[in-house]
Amino acid sequence: MNMRKRLSGMWLMSMALLSYGAYTTFFVAQMSAPYIVYWTLPVFQSVALVIYLWGPEKIKFKPLRIMYHLCYMTSFLVLPAFIFIFMGLISQYHINIPESIDATRMSVEEILPGDETTIYRTDKVYIFFPEYKTVDMECGNRPSQSDESITWCCGAAFQHAVELGFSQDNIEGDHASHGEFYDSPYDRDADGAFVFADGKFGFEFGDKEKAVKKAAEAGGSGFMQLAMINDKKAVMNFDRPRARCYRTLAELNGHLCVIDSVKMMHFGEFMEELKRIGVTNAVYMDMGAGWNYSWYRKATGKVRTLFGLPVPWSHNWVVFRK
């Protein structure tokens, strides 16, 4: 066996193992796209490896030779796929925030916003009170960290399908952005609505469409997301088989805030902590790898990135502006 053939065999065996590693990591990171890539790569690498071990020079059937070469060529996609999905796994872990205020021994009534962006930490959650005068829903173009008016940015509504191009119809739930109302074909009964207009925020769990339309008419913004807590009562009851980081847009002590789990945990544990600290109203925020892209601006003006995988198929965000 010549050196070239040996190297080809080592390459195929390595890429076959790595493709299965990428496929496994795909589920650990709970990424939602692109599924077909991580499912087909192990199959293609297995086919190429089996044919290589059998001996490609023995193939007489031309379509089978073509299939072997195509499967072999896909091996060059394995490494970038694994790197991307591994970054997705890493992005599931929340960074430590040293400037957060230790609230483990504070009474919940003391967890209040300050004059600038203020962050508290309990054993289970980070509580962010971004400095703001307005809260907007941005669609299409990702908000820039160089926009110094933005003090917080994170994903807002779910998107129905993974698409590189942006379409308002792909955003799940009726929504409003800068005074424009968009009627979605993908409303859910389990949704609640968050709205902001005339300098005030609100949560609506009844007539959500009316609330979003009213915000749009006032020149404001709003969107629908899964309802979690309504008037201090849990209205969301589900759990995932695997732990992950969670986030909610919430009302606490009469003030608007964003609450993240400090580490990966089960949903029930996250909900228990929200109830313990007395959250009044809350809607879910998507936290899958890539969808959890988020950052805030510190009092010094510098940006701290919380989850930094800006996938190109994420197209709507909620931003706080001072």
mmCIF file of C-alpha atoms in Angstrom:
data_model
loop_
_atom_site.group_PDB
_atom_site.id
_atom_site.type_symbol
_atom_site.label_atom_id
_atom_site.label_comp_id
_atom_site.label_asym_id
_atom_site.label_seq_id
_atom_site.Cartn_x
_atom_site.Cartn_y
_atom_site.Cartn_z
ATOM 1 C CA MET A 1 0.000 0.000 0.000
ATOM 2 C CA ASN A 2 1.486 3.333 -1.075
ATOM 3 C CA MET A 3 1.733 6.368 1.191
ATOM 4 C CA ARG A 4 -1.075 8.253 -0.568
ATOM 5 C CA LYS A 5 -3.538 5.426 -0.010
ATOM 6 C CA ARG A 6 -2.515 5.110 3.637
ATOM 7 C CA LEU A 7 -3.043 8.810 4.209
ATOM 8 C CA SER A 8 -6.443 8.624 2.496
ATOM 9 C CA GLY A 9 -7.440 5.785 4.814
ATOM 10 C CA MET A 10 -6.293 7.664 7.905
ATOM 11 C CA TRP A 11 -8.139 10.764 6.717
ATOM 12 C CA LEU A 12 -11.415 8.908 6.113
ATOM 13 C CA MET A 13 -11.275 7.089 9.437
ATOM 14 C CA SER A 14 -10.561 10.354 11.272
ATOM 15 C CA MET A 15 -13.372 12.234 9.500
ATOM 16 C CA ALA A 16 -15.841 9.379 10.074
ATOM 17 C CA LEU A 17 -15.157 9.477 13.824
ATOM 18 C CA LEU A 18 -15.269 13.273 13.882
ATOM 19 C CA SER A 19 -18.572 13.339 11.961
ATOM 20 C CA TYR A 20 -20.160 11.082 14.578
ATOM 21 C CA GLY A 21 -18.713 13.377 17.229
ATOM 22 C CA ALA A 22 -20.322 16.376 15.515
ATOM 23 C CA TYR A 23 -23.642 14.531 15.285
ATOM 24 C CA THR A 24 -23.537 13.688 19.000
ATOM 25 C CA THR A 25 -22.510 17.225 19.976
ATOM 26 C CA PHE A 26 -25.398 18.533 17.861
ATOM 27 C CA PHE A 27 -27.873 17.008 20.337
ATOM 28 C CA VAL A 28 -25.886 18.001 23.420
ATOM 29 C CA ALA A 29 -25.892 21.638 22.255
ATOM 30 C CA GLN A 30 -29.556 21.319 21.173
ATOM 31 C CA MET A 31 -28.942 23.324 18.024
ATOM 32 C CA SER A 32 -31.923 23.524 15.721
ATOM 33 C CA ALA A 33 -30.091 23.940 12.420
ATOM 34 C CA PRO A 34 -28.943 22.756 10.023
ATOM 35 C CA TYR A 35 -30.054 19.266 11.073
ATOM 36 C CA ILE A 36 -29.616 17.559 7.701
ATOM 37 C CA VAL A 37 -25.900 18.418 7.600
ATOM 38 C CA TYR A 38 -25.129 16.697 10.887
ATOM 39 C CA TRP A 39 -27.278 13.707 9.986
ATOM 40 C CA THR A 40 -25.899 13.143 6.475
ATOM 41 C CA LEU A 41 -22.209 13.683 7.188
ATOM 42 C CA PRO A 42 -21.801 10.517 9.324
ATOM 43 C CA VAL A 43 -23.673 8.518 6.672
ATOM 44 C CA PHE A 44 -21.495 9.801 3.836
ATOM 45 C CA GLN A 45 -18.302 9.245 5.796
ATOM 46 C CA SER A 46 -19.345 5.711 6.711
ATOM 47 C CA VAL A 47 -20.110 4.888 3.069
ATOM 48 C CA ALA A 48 -16.774 6.319 1.919
ATOM 49 C CA LEU A 49 -14.874 4.411 4.616
ATOM 50 C CA VAL A 50 -16.593 1.081 3.856
ATOM 51 C CA ILE A 51 -15.880 1.422 0.138
ATOM 52 C CA TYR A 52 -12.276 2.396 0.875
ATOM 53 C CA LEU A 53 -11.759 -0.680 3.076
ATOM 54 C CA TRP A 54 -13.342 -2.906 0.448
ATOM 55 C CA GLY A 55 -11.182 -1.355 -2.260
ATOM 56 C CA PRO A 56 -12.394 1.434 -4.558
ATOM 57 C CA GLU A 57 -10.250 0.040 -7.374
ATOM 58 C CA LYS A 58 -12.553 -2.992 -7.446
ATOM 59 C CA ILE A 59 -15.586 -0.905 -8.339
ATOM 60 C CA LYS A 60 -16.789 -1.561 -11.897
ATOM 61 C CA PHE A 61 -20.169 0.139 -11.623
ATOM 62 C CA LYS A 62 -19.637 3.788 -12.630
ATOM 63 C CA PRO A 63 -22.444 5.338 -10.493
ATOM 64 C CA LEU A 64 -20.934 3.635 -7.422
ATOM 65 C CA ARG A 65 -17.519 5.135 -8.225
ATOM 66 C CA ILE A 66 -19.108 8.566 -8.542
ATOM 67 C CA MET A 67 -20.897 8.067 -5.208
ATOM 68 C CA TYR A 68 -17.592 7.124 -3.543
ATOM 69 C CA HIS A 69 -15.863 10.251 -4.827
ATOM 70 C CA LEU A 70 -18.784 12.450 -3.742
ATOM 71 C CA CYS A 71 -18.800 10.908 -0.264
ATOM 72 C CA TYR A 72 -15.024 11.350 -0.083
ATOM 73 C CA MET A 73 -15.333 15.038 -0.992
ATOM 74 C CA THR A 74 -17.849 15.628 1.804
ATOM 75 C CA SER A 75 -15.132 14.650 4.280
ATOM 76 C CA PHE A 76 -13.707 18.151 3.819
ATOM 77 C CA LEU A 77 -16.931 19.547 5.347
ATOM 78 C CA VAL A 78 -16.575 17.546 8.551
ATOM 79 C CA LEU A 79 -13.942 19.684 10.256
ATOM 80 C CA PRO A 80 -15.716 23.061 9.794
ATOM 81 C CA ALA A 81 -19.020 21.424 10.783
ATOM 82 C CA PHE A 82 -17.491 20.048 13.978
ATOM 83 C CA ILE A 83 -15.876 23.389 14.833
ATOM 84 C CA PHE A 84 -19.178 25.209 14.349
ATOM 85 C CA ILE A 85 -21.216 22.780 16.419
ATOM 86 C CA PHE A 86 -18.556 22.688 19.145
ATOM 87 C CA MET A 87 -18.766 26.475 19.357
ATOM 88 C CA GLY A 88 -22.512 26.002 19.694
ATOM 89 C CA LEU A 89 -21.965 23.702 22.670
ATOM 90 C CA ILE A 90 -19.570 26.157 24.299
ATOM 91 C CA SER A 91 -22.123 28.944 23.796
ATOM 92 C CA GLN A 92 -24.568 27.095 26.048
ATOM 93 C CA TYR A 93 -22.509 27.988 29.124
ATOM 94 C CA HIS A 94 -23.144 31.357 30.742
ATOM 95 C CA ILE A 95 -20.129 33.577 31.372
ATOM 96 C CA ASN A 96 -19.321 34.762 34.856
ATOM 97 C CA ILE A 97 -20.252 38.398 35.564
ATOM 98 C CA PRO A 98 -17.882 39.765 38.226
ATOM 99 C CA GLU A 99 -19.656 43.130 38.493
ATOM 100 C CA SER A 100 -22.926 41.482 39.535
ATOM 101 C CA ILE A 101 -24.245 42.223 43.027
ATOM 102 C CA ASP A 102 -24.508 39.235 45.357
ATOM 103 C CA ALA A 103 -28.213 38.937 46.171
ATOM 104 C CA THR A 104 -28.145 35.538 47.871
ATOM 105 C CA ARG A 105 -28.806 37.114 51.282
ATOM 106 C CA MET A 106 -30.848 40.104 50.135
ATOM 107 C CA SER A 107 -34.596 40.289 50.570
ATOM 108 C CA VAL A 108 -36.325 40.126 47.192
ATOM 109 C CA GLU A 109 -37.801 43.605 47.742
ATOM 110 C CA GLU A 110 -34.266 45.027 47.625
ATOM 111 C CA ILE A 111 -33.594 43.719 44.105
ATOM 112 C CA LEU A 112 -34.197 46.963 42.264
ATOM 113 C CA PRO A 113 -32.737 48.845 39.271
ATOM 114 C CA GLY A 114 -30.111 51.544 39.711
ATOM 115 C CA ASP A 115 -29.260 54.676 37.738
ATOM 116 C CA GLU A 116 -27.164 52.568 35.339
ATOM 117 C CA THR A 117 -27.410 48.983 34.148
ATOM 118 C CA THR A 118 -27.531 46.932 37.346
ATOM 119 C CA ILE A 119 -27.011 43.187 37.685
ATOM 120 C CA TYR A 120 -27.816 40.930 40.644
ATOM 121 C CA ARG A 121 -26.878 37.327 41.169
ATOM 122 C CA THR A 122 -28.473 34.625 43.285
ATOM 123 C CA ASP A 123 -27.324 31.011 43.448
ATOM 124 C CA LYS A 124 -29.548 30.258 40.456
ATOM 125 C CA VAL A 125 -30.029 33.360 38.296
ATOM 126 C CA TYR A 126 -28.615 36.635 37.050
ATOM 127 C CA ILE A 127 -31.109 39.524 37.140
ATOM 128 C CA PHE A 128 -30.372 42.313 34.649
ATOM 129 C CA PHE A 129 -31.916 45.762 34.954
ATOM 130 C CA PRO A 130 -30.656 47.481 31.786
ATOM 131 C CA GLU A 131 -30.617 51.258 31.731
ATOM 132 C CA TYR A 132 -33.275 52.345 29.240
ATOM 133 C CA LYS A 133 -35.757 54.931 28.077
ATOM 134 C CA THR A 134 -37.254 52.796 25.346
ATOM 135 C CA VAL A 135 -37.431 49.116 24.425
ATOM 136 C CA ASP A 136 -37.567 48.215 20.735
ATOM 137 C CA MET A 137 -37.956 45.108 18.636
ATOM 138 C CA GLU A 138 -35.381 45.129 15.846
ATOM 139 C CA CYS A 139 -35.988 42.956 12.786
ATOM 140 C CA GLY A 140 -33.730 42.081 9.870
ATOM 141 C CA ASN A 141 -30.377 43.703 10.619
ATOM 142 C CA ARG A 142 -28.592 42.605 13.790
ATOM 143 C CA PRO A 143 -28.150 45.521 16.245
ATOM 144 C CA SER A 144 -24.586 46.797 16.277
ATOM 145 C CA GLN A 145 -22.476 46.888 19.433
ATOM 146 C CA SER A 146 -21.118 50.210 18.165
ATOM 147 C CA ASP A 147 -24.568 51.772 18.680
ATOM 148 C CA GLU A 148 -23.893 53.365 22.069
ATOM 149 C CA SER A 149 -27.575 53.990 22.725
ATOM 150 C CA ILE A 150 -28.155 50.234 23.142
ATOM 151 C CA THR A 151 -27.650 48.920 26.669
ATOM 152 C CA TRP A 152 -29.033 45.399 26.104
ATOM 153 C CA CYS A 153 -29.561 43.128 23.111
ATOM 154 C CA CYS A 154 -30.887 39.555 22.881
ATOM 155 C CA GLY A 155 -33.138 37.401 20.729
ATOM 156 C CA ALA A 156 -36.869 38.103 20.979
ATOM 157 C CA ALA A 157 -39.522 35.994 19.206
ATOM 158 C CA PHE A 158 -39.181 32.487 17.833
ATOM 159 C CA GLN A 159 -38.647 32.047 14.103
ATOM 160 C CA HIS A 160 -40.702 29.454 12.297
ATOM 161 C CA ALA A 161 -38.018 28.132 9.955
ATOM 162 C CA VAL A 162 -34.255 28.376 9.595
ATOM 163 C CA GLU A 163 -33.729 30.814 6.741
ATOM 164 C CA LEU A 164 -30.733 32.927 5.776
ATOM 165 C CA GLY A 165 -32.987 35.550 4.204
ATOM 166 C CA PHE A 166 -35.218 37.699 6.424
ATOM 167 C CA SER A 167 -39.002 37.734 6.219
ATOM 168 C CA GLN A 168 -41.448 39.232 8.712
ATOM 169 C CA ASP A 169 -43.734 36.242 8.058
ATOM 170 C CA ASN A 170 -41.056 33.927 9.448
ATOM 171 C CA ILE A 171 -41.330 35.515 12.914
ATOM 172 C CA GLU A 172 -43.742 33.550 15.073
ATOM 173 C CA GLY A 173 -46.499 35.567 16.688
ATOM 174 C CA ASP A 174 -47.920 38.969 15.828
ATOM 175 C CA HIS A 175 -45.317 41.646 16.430
ATOM 176 C CA ALA A 176 -44.642 45.354 16.103
ATOM 177 C CA SER A 177 -41.413 47.157 15.360
ATOM 178 C CA HIS A 178 -41.050 50.937 15.540
ATOM 179 C CA GLY A 179 -44.770 51.515 15.074
ATOM 180 C CA GLU A 180 -45.324 48.941 12.303
ATOM 181 C CA PHE A 181 -47.645 46.008 13.014
ATOM 182 C CA TYR A 182 -46.999 42.610 11.403
ATOM 183 C CA ASP A 183 -49.665 39.903 11.384
ATOM 184 C CA SER A 184 -48.026 36.505 11.802
ATOM 185 C CA PRO A 185 -49.409 33.241 10.374
ATOM 186 C CA TYR A 186 -47.873 31.410 13.348
ATOM 187 C CA ASP A 187 -49.718 32.515 16.491
ATOM 188 C CA ARG A 188 -49.834 30.162 19.501
ATOM 189 C CA ASP A 189 -52.463 29.977 22.233
ATOM 190 C CA ALA A 190 -49.659 29.463 24.781
ATOM 191 C CA ASP A 191 -48.085 32.824 23.951
ATOM 192 C CA GLY A 192 -48.096 35.954 26.018
ATOM 193 C CA ALA A 193 -47.278 39.381 24.608
ATOM 194 C CA PHE A 194 -44.693 41.925 25.686
ATOM 195 C CA VAL A 195 -45.251 45.519 24.537
ATOM 196 C CA PHE A 196 -43.548 48.867 25.001
ATOM 197 C CA ALA A 197 -45.059 52.216 24.022
ATOM 198 C CA ASP A 198 -45.295 55.749 25.389
ATOM 199 C CA GLY A 199 -42.438 55.042 27.779
ATOM 200 C CA LYS A 200 -44.219 52.140 29.475
ATOM 201 C CA PHE A 201 -43.901 48.360 29.251
ATOM 202 C CA GLY A 202 -46.660 45.815 29.587
ATOM 203 C CA PHE A 203 -47.425 42.096 29.506
ATOM 204 C CA GLU A 204 -50.666 40.735 28.048
ATOM 205 C CA PHE A 205 -51.900 37.158 28.349
ATOM 206 C CA GLY A 206 -55.468 37.618 27.090
ATOM 207 C CA ASP A 207 -56.059 39.664 23.928
ATOM 208 C CA LYS A 208 -52.448 39.623 22.753
ATOM 209 C CA GLU A 209 -53.106 40.780 19.202
ATOM 210 C CA LYS A 210 -54.960 43.848 20.451
ATOM 211 C CA ALA A 211 -52.097 44.705 22.827
ATOM 212 C CA VAL A 212 -49.484 44.505 20.078
ATOM 213 C CA LYS A 213 -51.634 46.520 17.662
ATOM 214 C CA LYS A 214 -52.171 49.201 20.308
ATOM 215 C CA ALA A 215 -48.418 49.425 20.885
ATOM 216 C CA ALA A 216 -47.845 49.792 17.139
ATOM 217 C CA GLU A 217 -50.465 52.545 16.873
ATOM 218 C CA ALA A 218 -48.579 54.417 19.601
ATOM 219 C CA GLY A 219 -45.318 54.079 17.661
ATOM 220 C CA GLY A 220 -43.979 51.345 19.915
ATOM 221 C CA SER A 221 -42.903 47.722 19.681
ATOM 222 C CA GLY A 222 -44.041 44.337 20.897
ATOM 223 C CA PHE A 223 -43.858 40.620 20.249
ATOM 224 C CA MET A 224 -45.321 37.321 21.351
ATOM 225 C CA GLN A 225 -43.482 34.565 23.194
ATOM 226 C CA LEU A 226 -44.398 31.588 25.327
ATOM 227 C CA ALA A 227 -46.093 32.757 28.526
ATOM 228 C CA MET A 228 -44.310 31.726 31.715
ATOM 229 C CA ILE A 229 -45.740 33.691 34.641
ATOM 230 C CA ASN A 230 -48.952 35.711 34.746
ATOM 231 C CA ASP A 231 -49.668 37.748 37.880
ATOM 232 C CA LYS A 232 -47.210 35.611 39.883
ATOM 233 C CA LYS A 233 -48.859 32.358 38.745
ATOM 234 C CA ALA A 234 -46.932 29.884 36.602
ATOM 235 C CA VAL A 235 -48.735 29.331 33.291
ATOM 236 C CA MET A 236 -46.034 27.312 31.569
ATOM 237 C CA ASN A 237 -45.578 23.663 32.450
ATOM 238 C CA PHE A 238 -42.974 21.749 30.518
ATOM 239 C CA ASP A 239 -39.474 20.451 30.998
ATOM 240 C CA ARG A 240 -36.693 19.270 28.770
ATOM 241 C CA PRO A 241 -34.877 15.973 29.239
ATOM 242 C CA ARG A 242 -31.566 17.833 29.230
ATOM 243 C CA ALA A 243 -30.386 20.815 31.226
ATOM 244 C CA ARG A 244 -29.671 24.100 29.486
ATOM 245 C CA CYS A 245 -29.448 27.826 30.188
ATOM 246 C CA TYR A 246 -32.751 29.715 30.288
ATOM 247 C CA ARG A 247 -33.780 33.349 29.942
ATOM 248 C CA THR A 248 -36.955 35.310 30.545
ATOM 249 C CA LEU A 249 -38.117 38.864 29.961
ATOM 250 C CA ALA A 250 -39.853 39.671 33.200
ATOM 251 C CA GLU A 251 -41.417 42.137 35.598
ATOM 252 C CA LEU A 252 -39.902 42.109 39.086
ATOM 253 C CA ASN A 253 -40.879 44.512 41.867
ATOM 254 C CA GLY A 254 -42.701 46.612 39.269
ATOM 255 C CA HIS A 255 -39.640 46.966 37.037
ATOM 256 C CA LEU A 256 -38.675 45.433 33.703
ATOM 257 C CA CYS A 257 -35.725 43.055 33.736
ATOM 258 C CA VAL A 258 -34.097 40.121 31.993
ATOM 259 C CA ILE A 259 -33.333 37.004 34.035
ATOM 260 C CA ASP A 260 -30.806 34.332 33.009
ATOM 261 C CA SER A 261 -29.938 31.075 34.722
ATOM 262 C CA VAL A 262 -26.330 31.241 35.929
ATOM 263 C CA LYS A 263 -25.653 27.727 34.617
ATOM 264 C CA MET A 264 -27.358 24.935 32.732
ATOM 265 C CA MET A 265 -30.320 23.591 34.699
ATOM 266 C CA HIS A 266 -33.706 21.981 34.231
ATOM 267 C CA PHE A 267 -36.615 24.243 33.414
ATOM 268 C CA GLY A 268 -38.505 23.375 36.588
ATOM 269 C CA GLU A 269 -35.556 24.541 38.699
ATOM 270 C CA PHE A 270 -35.466 27.831 36.788
ATOM 271 C CA MET A 271 -39.211 28.376 37.290
ATOM 272 C CA GLU A 272 -38.918 27.682 41.022
ATOM 273 C CA GLU A 273 -36.289 30.411 41.342
ATOM 274 C CA LEU A 274 -38.457 32.893 39.423
ATOM 275 C CA LYS A 275 -41.327 32.197 41.801
ATOM 276 C CA ARG A 276 -39.038 32.449 44.840
ATOM 277 C CA ILE A 277 -37.842 35.942 43.945
ATOM 278 C CA GLY A 278 -41.401 37.071 43.228
ATOM 279 C CA VAL A 279 -41.510 37.598 39.454
ATOM 280 C CA THR A 280 -44.898 39.134 38.569
ATOM 281 C CA ASN A 281 -45.041 38.512 34.806
ATOM 282 C CA ALA A 282 -42.676 36.737 32.442
ATOM 283 C CA VAL A 283 -42.368 35.473 28.888
ATOM 284 C CA TYR A 284 -39.869 32.946 27.588
ATOM 285 C CA MET A 285 -36.775 33.942 25.593
ATOM 286 C CA ASP A 286 -35.169 31.492 23.190
ATOM 287 C CA MET A 287 -31.827 30.156 24.416
ATOM 288 C CA GLY A 288 -30.767 27.523 21.897
ATOM 289 C CA ALA A 289 -27.158 27.711 20.721
ATOM 290 C CA GLY A 290 -26.889 30.687 18.389
ATOM 291 C CA TRP A 291 -30.350 31.997 19.199
ATOM 292 C CA ASN A 292 -29.026 32.982 22.638
ATOM 293 C CA TYR A 293 -26.696 35.632 21.142
ATOM 294 C CA SER A 294 -26.782 38.504 23.642
ATOM 295 C CA TRP A 295 -24.780 41.341 25.147
ATOM 296 C CA TYR A 296 -25.116 44.388 27.371
ATOM 297 C CA ARG A 297 -23.273 47.663 27.814
ATOM 298 C CA LYS A 298 -21.502 48.232 31.099
ATOM 299 C CA ALA A 299 -21.511 51.569 32.889
ATOM 300 C CA THR A 300 -18.042 52.202 31.431
ATOM 301 C CA GLY A 301 -19.511 51.986 27.927
ATOM 302 C CA LYS A 302 -17.774 48.721 27.107
ATOM 303 C CA VAL A 303 -19.820 45.800 25.816
ATOM 304 C CA ARG A 304 -19.858 42.472 27.625
ATOM 305 C CA THR A 305 -20.947 39.571 25.438
ATOM 306 C CA LEU A 306 -22.977 36.924 27.243
ATOM 307 C CA PHE A 307 -23.489 34.464 24.389
ATOM 308 C CA GLY A 308 -21.433 35.232 21.332
ATOM 309 C CA LEU A 309 -22.487 32.973 18.453
ATOM 310 C CA PRO A 310 -24.255 35.326 15.990
ATOM 311 C CA VAL A 311 -25.794 32.768 13.606
ATOM 312 C CA PRO A 312 -26.839 34.227 10.224
ATOM 313 C CA TRP A 313 -30.378 32.828 10.410
ATOM 314 C CA SER A 314 -31.377 34.780 13.540
ATOM 315 C CA HIS A 315 -33.342 37.880 12.504
ATOM 316 C CA ASN A 316 -35.117 39.551 15.424
ATOM 317 C CA TRP A 317 -33.997 41.004 18.743
ATOM 318 C CA VAL A 318 -35.250 43.003 21.704
ATOM 319 C CA VAL A 319 -33.050 45.997 22.537
ATOM 320 C CA PHE A 320 -33.061 48.406 25.465
ATOM 321 C CA ARG A 321 -32.005 51.961 24.597
ATOM 322 C CA LYS A 322 -31.038 54.761 26.946
#
